[in-house]
Amino acid sequence: MTTCVASSVDVALLGCGNVGTALARLAAQPSGPHLPVTITSALVRDPSRPRPLSPAARVTADARALFATQPAIVIELLGGTEPARPLLLEALGRRIPVVTANKSLLARHGSELRAAAAASSTPLLYEAAVVAGVPFLGTFARRPQAAAASGLVAIVNGTSNFVLTQAVAGASVTAAVTEAQRLGYAEPDPRNDLAGIDAAEKLAVLIQHFAHRAVHPDAIETRGIEAVSPAQLAHARELGGVIKPVVTADWSEGLTAFAAPAFVPAAHPLARVDGVENAVLLDTRHGRLLFQGPGAGPAVTAATVLDDVREIAAGSVAAGAGGLPAAEAAAPETEWLITIDAPRLPRPVDVADLLAAHGLFTRASSSRRTADGQDCQSFLTWRAIAPRVELALASLRLASGCTTAALRALEVPA
Ligand code: HSE
């Protein structure tokens, strides 16, 4: 009897944009002790466009032709849910392992894909979907004891973090977004970054991974950085912190979560995560763990995808446990940064009294006059639920004719 040993890992590539191109270049480099990874087929919208693929690769717009090449692994870099979802379900149904960087797909259909992977005992890896440059998801998937977590707080959108960091330094938001696009960090539609959608999707994937529950990203309280004003950034600094695009989830009892810009006190580990950096602070049974590094960019995403491919090829990845129970994520009780402005505001002490009459208690304040001559005040409050804050602010608007804005505020971890 003869045994046939493969001389390369033949992969089908779904999508060959920035990340796919970086992956093709990386895979073409010497593979050291690993089997070379060969892209034998690629699904693209326009097969006539030149790409850095071997002339032997089948480049096609026809998904069926892809499976005819009998790939050992399917790599999905299409983004979005269609046609990625049916193609990955088909691959898993054919027992072809899947590597994907598609957070939107995982966030919305992760449970279905996990069920399909488990049903055919086929690996499904997605390390590059969240904080692509920090390989922590796979590590934890194989270490259930250390990964027994009860909550997390994180910065998972590099573009928003970059824009806010630049804005604190005085740069315009438009210029910062353009730069994030040039560097390959921003989504094809950067509104997904700026409106918090990308962050909510990544949070949904993190909740699946660590809390083993499926929460639809559209059901998570989500706000973008678009509404953060220069006055809020300045007040945050005066109140001893900074505004960051954060996501949090806690499943120690029930499940609470949000994805929104928030006041982060200077002593919090996330306060120093600047520019396009990402970080995840995980509350585990054995203490708090911090993972920090690059979250996005074609080169780092391609490197992580290739590592997933090599891990599967080495035969060290087990199929997952299956689908996940659906869950709702409630909005948590948090501290708040309240900002109000008007041509003439009441004294801060009177504002604080009015807020207190509605059960919203302040603990610090900052006042300034904006460039357009408005009085502007910010208050840090103690913990309150969102409806209480809304009621207090509505009453304040009625009493003083001011405009109001509220951001959640993190507390320094104990
Ligand atoms: N647009 C994303 C970000 C890319 O800025 O973090 C990585 O998912």
Coordinates of C-alpha atoms and ligand atoms in Angstrom, one line a residue:
M1 CA 0.0 0.0 0.0
T2 CA 1.3 3.5 -0.8
T3 CA 0.5 6.6 1.2
C4 CA 0.1 9.8 -0.6
V5 CA 1.4 12.8 1.4
A6 CA 0.3 16.2 0.2
S7 CA 3.2 18.5 -0.8
S8 CA 1.2 21.7 -0.3
V9 CA -2.0 22.9 1.3
D10 CA -4.3 23.8 -1.5
V11 CA -6.7 26.6 -0.6
A12 CA -9.7 28.3 -2.3
L13 CA -9.8 32.0 -1.7
L14 CA -13.2 33.7 -1.5
G15 CA -12.5 37.3 -2.2
C16 CA -9.2 38.8 -3.3
G17 CA -9.3 42.5 -2.2
N18 CA -6.7 44.1 0.0
V19 CA -6.4 41.3 2.5
G20 CA -6.6 38.6 -0.2
T21 CA -3.8 40.3 -2.1
A22 CA -1.6 40.5 1.0
L23 CA -2.3 36.8 1.7
A24 CA -1.4 35.8 -1.8
R25 CA 1.9 37.6 -1.5
L26 CA 2.6 36.2 2.0
A27 CA 1.7 32.6 0.9
A28 CA 4.2 32.9 -2.0
Q29 CA 7.1 33.5 0.4
P30 CA 9.3 30.6 1.6
S31 CA 7.3 28.6 4.1
G32 CA 10.1 27.5 6.4
P33 CA 9.2 24.3 8.3
H34 CA 5.6 24.4 7.1
L35 CA 3.9 23.0 4.0
P36 CA 3.6 25.7 1.4
V37 CA 0.1 27.1 1.1
T38 CA -1.1 27.2 -2.6
I39 CA -4.0 29.3 -3.7
T40 CA -5.4 27.0 -6.4
S41 CA -8.7 28.9 -6.9
A42 CA -10.1 32.3 -6.2
L43 CA -13.6 33.7 -6.3
V44 CA -13.6 37.3 -7.5
R45 CA -16.1 39.7 -9.0
D46 CA -13.9 40.5 -12.0
P47 CA -11.6 37.6 -13.1
S48 CA -10.0 39.8 -15.8
R49 CA -8.3 42.1 -13.3
P50 CA -4.6 41.2 -12.7
R51 CA -3.9 39.7 -9.2
P52 CA -0.7 38.3 -7.6
L53 CA -1.9 34.7 -8.0
S54 CA -0.1 31.8 -9.8
P55 CA -1.1 31.5 -13.5
A56 CA -2.2 27.9 -12.5
A57 CA -4.8 29.3 -10.1
R58 CA -8.4 29.1 -11.3
V59 CA -9.7 32.7 -10.9
T60 CA -13.4 32.7 -11.4
A61 CA -16.7 34.5 -10.6
D62 CA -18.5 31.2 -10.4
A63 CA -18.6 29.8 -6.9
R64 CA -19.4 26.3 -8.1
A65 CA -16.2 26.1 -10.1
L66 CA -14.3 26.7 -6.8
F67 CA -15.5 23.5 -5.1
A68 CA -14.5 21.6 -8.3
T69 CA -10.9 22.3 -7.5
Q70 CA -11.3 20.3 -4.3
P71 CA -9.6 22.7 -1.9
A72 CA -8.2 21.4 1.4
I73 CA -9.3 24.6 3.1
V74 CA -11.6 27.5 2.2
I75 CA -10.5 31.0 3.1
E76 CA -13.3 33.6 3.2
L77 CA -12.4 37.2 2.8
L78 CA -15.5 38.5 1.0
G79 CA -17.0 40.4 3.9
G80 CA -20.8 40.8 4.4
T81 CA -23.2 38.0 4.7
E82 CA -24.1 37.2 1.1
P83 CA -22.8 35.1 -0.7
A84 CA -20.4 34.3 2.1
R85 CA -23.0 32.5 4.3
P86 CA -24.2 29.9 1.8
L87 CA -20.7 29.3 0.5
L88 CA -19.3 28.6 3.9
L89 CA -22.3 26.4 4.8
E90 CA -21.6 24.5 1.6
A91 CA -17.9 24.2 2.4
L92 CA -18.6 22.9 5.9
G93 CA -21.3 20.5 4.6
R94 CA -18.6 19.1 2.3
R95 CA -16.3 18.8 5.3
I96 CA -13.9 21.4 4.0
P97 CA -12.3 23.4 6.9
V98 CA -13.0 27.1 6.8
V99 CA -10.9 30.2 7.8
T100 CA -12.8 33.5 7.8
A101 CA -12.0 37.1 8.8
N102 CA -15.6 38.1 8.4
K103 CA -17.0 39.5 11.6
S104 CA -20.3 40.6 10.1
L105 CA -21.1 37.1 9.0
L106 CA -20.0 35.6 12.3
A107 CA -21.8 38.1 14.4
R108 CA -25.1 37.5 12.5
H109 CA -24.8 33.8 11.6
G110 CA -22.1 32.5 13.9
S111 CA -24.4 30.0 15.7
E112 CA -25.5 28.5 12.4
L113 CA -21.9 28.2 11.1
R114 CA -20.8 26.7 14.4
A115 CA -23.6 24.2 14.2
A116 CA -22.7 23.3 10.6
A117 CA -19.0 22.9 11.6
A118 CA -19.9 20.6 14.5
A119 CA -22.3 18.6 12.5
S120 CA -19.6 17.7 9.9
S121 CA -16.8 17.6 12.5
T122 CA -15.0 20.3 10.5
P123 CA -12.8 23.1 11.8
L124 CA -14.0 26.7 11.6
L125 CA -11.4 29.3 12.6
Y126 CA -11.8 33.1 12.7
E127 CA -8.9 34.6 14.6
A128 CA -8.6 37.5 12.1
A129 CA -12.3 38.6 12.7
V130 CA -11.6 40.5 15.9
V131 CA -8.3 42.3 16.8
A132 CA -6.6 40.5 13.9
G133 CA -3.1 41.2 15.0
V134 CA -3.4 39.7 18.5
P135 CA -3.9 36.0 18.4
F136 CA -5.9 35.4 21.5
L137 CA -9.2 33.8 20.4
G138 CA -7.5 30.6 19.3
T139 CA -5.4 30.5 22.4
F140 CA -8.5 30.7 24.6
A141 CA -10.5 28.3 22.5
R142 CA -8.0 25.6 23.4
R143 CA -7.7 26.6 27.0
P144 CA -11.2 26.5 28.6
Q145 CA -9.9 26.8 32.2
A146 CA -7.9 30.0 31.6
A147 CA -10.7 31.3 29.3
A148 CA -13.4 31.0 31.9
A149 CA -14.3 34.6 31.8
S150 CA -17.2 36.7 33.2
G151 CA -16.8 39.9 31.3
L152 CA -14.7 42.1 29.0
V153 CA -14.1 45.7 28.1
A154 CA -12.2 46.5 24.9
I155 CA -11.3 48.8 22.1
V156 CA -11.9 46.8 18.9
N157 CA -12.3 49.4 16.2
G158 CA -8.9 50.9 15.1
T159 CA -10.4 53.5 12.8
S160 CA -12.6 55.1 15.6
N161 CA -9.7 55.0 18.0
F162 CA -7.4 56.6 15.5
V163 CA -10.0 59.3 14.7
L164 CA -10.6 60.2 18.4
T165 CA -6.9 60.1 19.1
Q166 CA -6.3 62.5 16.2
A167 CA -9.2 64.7 17.3
V168 CA -7.7 65.1 20.8
A169 CA -4.5 66.2 19.1
G170 CA -6.5 68.8 17.1
A171 CA -6.8 67.1 13.8
S172 CA -10.1 67.2 11.8
V173 CA -12.3 64.1 11.8
T174 CA -12.5 64.1 7.9
A175 CA -8.7 64.2 7.6
A176 CA -8.3 61.4 10.1
V177 CA -10.9 59.2 8.4
T178 CA -9.1 59.8 5.0
E179 CA -5.8 58.7 6.6
A180 CA -7.4 55.6 8.2
Q181 CA -8.7 54.7 4.7
R182 CA -5.3 55.2 3.1
L183 CA -3.7 53.0 5.7
G184 CA -6.2 50.2 5.0
Y185 CA -7.9 50.3 8.4
A186 CA -11.3 51.8 7.6
E187 CA -14.1 49.6 6.3
P188 CA -15.0 50.0 2.6
D189 CA -17.9 52.0 4.0
P190 CA -16.3 53.9 6.9
R191 CA -19.7 54.7 8.4
N192 CA -19.6 51.1 9.7
D193 CA -16.6 52.2 11.7
L194 CA -17.8 55.7 12.7
A195 CA -21.4 54.5 13.6
G196 CA -20.1 51.7 15.9
I197 CA -21.5 48.9 13.7
D198 CA -18.1 47.2 13.2
A199 CA -17.5 47.4 17.0
A200 CA -20.9 45.9 17.8
E201 CA -20.3 43.1 15.4
K202 CA -17.0 42.3 16.9
L203 CA -18.5 42.5 20.4
A204 CA -21.1 39.9 19.3
V205 CA -18.3 37.6 18.1
L206 CA -16.5 38.0 21.4
I207 CA -19.7 37.2 23.3
Q208 CA -20.1 34.1 21.3
H209 CA -16.5 33.1 21.9
F210 CA -16.2 33.8 25.6
A211 CA -19.8 33.8 26.9
H212 CA -21.1 31.0 24.5
R213 CA -24.2 32.9 23.6
A214 CA -25.5 34.3 20.4
V215 CA -26.6 38.0 20.6
H216 CA -27.6 39.7 17.4
P217 CA -25.4 42.8 17.0
D218 CA -28.3 45.0 16.0
A219 CA -29.8 44.3 19.5
I220 CA -26.7 45.6 21.3
E221 CA -26.9 49.3 22.5
T222 CA -24.6 50.9 19.8
R223 CA -23.4 54.4 19.3
G224 CA -20.7 55.8 17.0
I225 CA -18.0 58.4 17.5
E226 CA -19.7 60.7 15.0
A227 CA -21.6 62.5 17.8
V228 CA -18.5 63.1 20.1
S229 CA -18.0 66.9 20.2
P230 CA -14.7 68.8 20.7
A231 CA -16.2 70.2 23.9
Q232 CA -16.7 66.6 25.3
L233 CA -13.1 65.7 24.4
A234 CA -11.8 68.8 26.2
H235 CA -14.1 68.3 29.3
A236 CA -13.0 64.6 29.4
R237 CA -9.4 65.7 29.7
E238 CA -10.3 68.3 32.4
L239 CA -12.1 65.6 34.3
G240 CA -9.1 63.3 34.3
G241 CA -9.8 61.0 31.4
V242 CA -10.3 60.6 27.7
I243 CA -13.1 59.5 25.4
K244 CA -12.5 56.1 23.7
P245 CA -14.6 53.9 21.4
V246 CA -15.3 51.0 23.8
V247 CA -17.3 47.8 23.9
T248 CA -18.2 46.0 27.1
A249 CA -20.0 42.9 28.1
D250 CA -20.6 41.3 31.4
W251 CA -22.2 37.8 31.9
S252 CA -21.5 37.2 35.5
E253 CA -25.3 37.4 36.1
G254 CA -27.5 37.7 33.0
L255 CA -25.9 39.6 30.1
T256 CA -25.3 43.3 29.7
A257 CA -23.4 44.9 26.8
F258 CA -22.8 48.1 24.9
A259 CA -20.7 49.5 22.0
A260 CA -20.2 53.2 22.3
P261 CA -17.7 56.0 22.9
A262 CA -17.3 56.4 26.6
F263 CA -15.3 58.4 29.2
V264 CA -12.3 56.4 30.3
P265 CA -10.5 57.5 33.4
A266 CA -6.8 58.0 33.0
A267 CA -6.0 55.2 35.4
H268 CA -8.0 52.7 33.3
P269 CA -5.7 50.4 31.1
L270 CA -7.7 51.3 28.0
A271 CA -7.0 55.1 28.4
R272 CA -3.5 54.6 27.1
V273 CA -4.5 52.6 24.0
D274 CA -4.1 55.2 21.2
G275 CA -4.2 55.5 17.5
V276 CA -5.2 52.3 15.6
E277 CA -4.2 50.1 18.5
N278 CA -6.8 47.7 19.9
A279 CA -7.0 46.1 23.3
V280 CA -9.2 43.6 25.1
L281 CA -9.3 43.4 28.9
L282 CA -10.8 40.1 29.9
D283 CA -12.1 39.3 33.4
T284 CA -11.3 35.7 34.1
R285 CA -11.7 33.4 37.1
H286 CA -7.9 33.8 37.7
G287 CA -7.6 37.6 37.2
R288 CA -7.7 40.3 34.6
L289 CA -5.9 39.7 31.3
L290 CA -4.9 42.5 28.9
F291 CA -4.3 41.8 25.2
Q292 CA -3.2 44.7 23.1
G293 CA -1.9 45.3 19.6
P294 CA -2.7 46.0 16.0
G295 CA -6.4 45.3 15.2
A296 CA -6.5 45.9 11.5
G297 CA -4.6 46.3 8.3
P298 CA -4.1 44.0 5.3
A299 CA -0.7 42.7 6.3
V300 CA -1.5 41.7 9.8
T301 CA -4.9 40.2 8.9
A302 CA -3.3 38.1 6.1
A303 CA -0.6 36.9 8.5
T304 CA -3.3 35.8 11.1
V305 CA -5.4 34.1 8.3
L306 CA -2.3 32.2 7.1
D307 CA -1.6 31.1 10.7
D308 CA -5.2 29.7 11.0
V309 CA -4.6 27.8 7.7
R310 CA -1.4 26.3 8.9
E311 CA -2.9 25.3 12.2
I312 CA -5.7 23.5 10.5
A313 CA -3.2 21.9 8.0
A314 CA -1.2 20.7 11.0
G315 CA -4.3 18.8 12.2
S316 CA -4.3 20.4 15.6
V317 CA -7.7 22.0 15.4
A318 CA -10.8 20.2 16.8
A319 CA -14.3 21.0 15.5
G320 CA -16.3 23.2 17.9
A321 CA -19.2 22.2 20.2
G322 CA -22.0 23.4 17.9
G323 CA -24.7 26.2 17.8
L324 CA -25.2 28.6 20.6
P325 CA -28.3 29.6 22.6
A326 CA -29.7 32.9 21.6
A327 CA -29.5 35.7 24.2
E328 CA -30.6 39.3 24.8
A329 CA -28.0 41.8 26.0
A330 CA -29.4 44.4 28.4
A331 CA -28.0 47.9 28.7
P332 CA -25.8 48.1 31.9
E333 CA -26.0 50.6 34.7
T334 CA -22.9 52.8 34.4
E335 CA -21.5 56.1 35.4
W336 CA -22.1 58.9 32.8
L337 CA -20.4 62.0 31.3
I338 CA -23.2 64.6 30.9
T339 CA -22.5 67.7 28.8
I340 CA -24.8 70.6 28.4
D341 CA -24.6 73.9 26.6
A342 CA -26.6 77.1 26.0
P343 CA -25.9 80.8 25.6
R344 CA -26.3 81.1 29.4
L345 CA -26.4 78.1 31.7
P346 CA -27.6 77.9 35.3
R347 CA -24.8 77.6 37.9
P348 CA -23.3 74.1 38.0
V349 CA -24.6 73.7 41.5
D350 CA -28.1 74.3 40.3
V351 CA -27.7 71.9 37.4
A352 CA -26.4 69.3 39.9
D353 CA -29.4 69.9 42.2
L354 CA -31.9 69.4 39.3
L355 CA -30.1 66.2 38.2
A356 CA -30.1 64.9 41.8
A357 CA -33.9 65.6 42.0
H358 CA -34.1 62.9 39.3
G359 CA -31.8 60.5 41.1
L360 CA -28.8 61.3 38.9
F361 CA -26.0 62.3 41.3
T362 CA -22.9 64.2 40.1
R363 CA -19.4 63.8 41.5
A364 CA -17.3 66.2 39.4
S365 CA -17.8 69.0 36.9
S366 CA -16.0 71.2 34.4
S367 CA -17.1 74.4 32.8
R368 CA -15.9 76.3 29.8
R369 CA -17.0 78.8 27.1
T370 CA -16.8 77.4 23.6
A371 CA -15.5 79.3 20.6
D372 CA -19.0 80.3 19.5
G373 CA -19.7 81.9 22.9
Q374 CA -21.8 79.1 24.4
D375 CA -21.6 78.2 28.1
C376 CA -20.7 74.5 28.2
Q377 CA -20.6 72.3 31.3
S378 CA -19.8 68.6 31.8
F379 CA -20.6 66.4 34.8
L380 CA -19.4 63.0 35.8
T381 CA -22.2 61.1 37.6
W382 CA -22.4 58.1 39.8
R383 CA -24.0 55.0 38.3
A384 CA -27.5 55.2 36.8
I385 CA -29.6 53.3 34.3
A386 CA -30.1 55.0 30.9
P387 CA -33.9 55.8 31.3
R388 CA -33.1 57.7 34.5
V389 CA -30.5 59.8 32.7
E390 CA -32.9 60.5 29.8
L391 CA -35.5 61.7 32.2
A392 CA -33.1 63.9 34.1
L393 CA -31.8 65.5 30.9
A394 CA -35.3 66.0 29.4
S395 CA -36.2 67.9 32.6
L396 CA -32.9 70.0 32.4
R397 CA -33.6 70.9 28.8
L398 CA -37.1 72.0 29.8
A399 CA -35.9 74.1 32.7
S400 CA -32.9 75.8 31.1
G401 CA -33.4 75.6 27.3
C402 CA -29.9 73.9 27.0
T403 CA -28.9 71.1 24.7
T404 CA -27.7 67.9 26.4
A405 CA -25.5 65.0 25.5
A406 CA -24.6 61.9 27.5
L407 CA -21.8 59.4 27.2
R408 CA -21.3 56.3 29.3
A409 CA -18.3 56.4 31.7
L410 CA -16.1 53.5 32.6
E411 CA -14.8 53.0 36.1
V412 CA -11.2 52.0 37.0
P413 CA -11.2 48.3 37.5
A414 CA -10.8 47.3 41.2
Ligands
HSE1 N1 -12.4 48.8 10.1 C1 -11.8 47.9 11.1 C2 -11.1 48.8 12.2 C3 -10.9 46.9 10.4 O1 -10.9 49.9 11.9 O2 -10.8 48.2 13.2 C4 -10.6 45.7 11.2 O3 -11.7 44.9 11.4

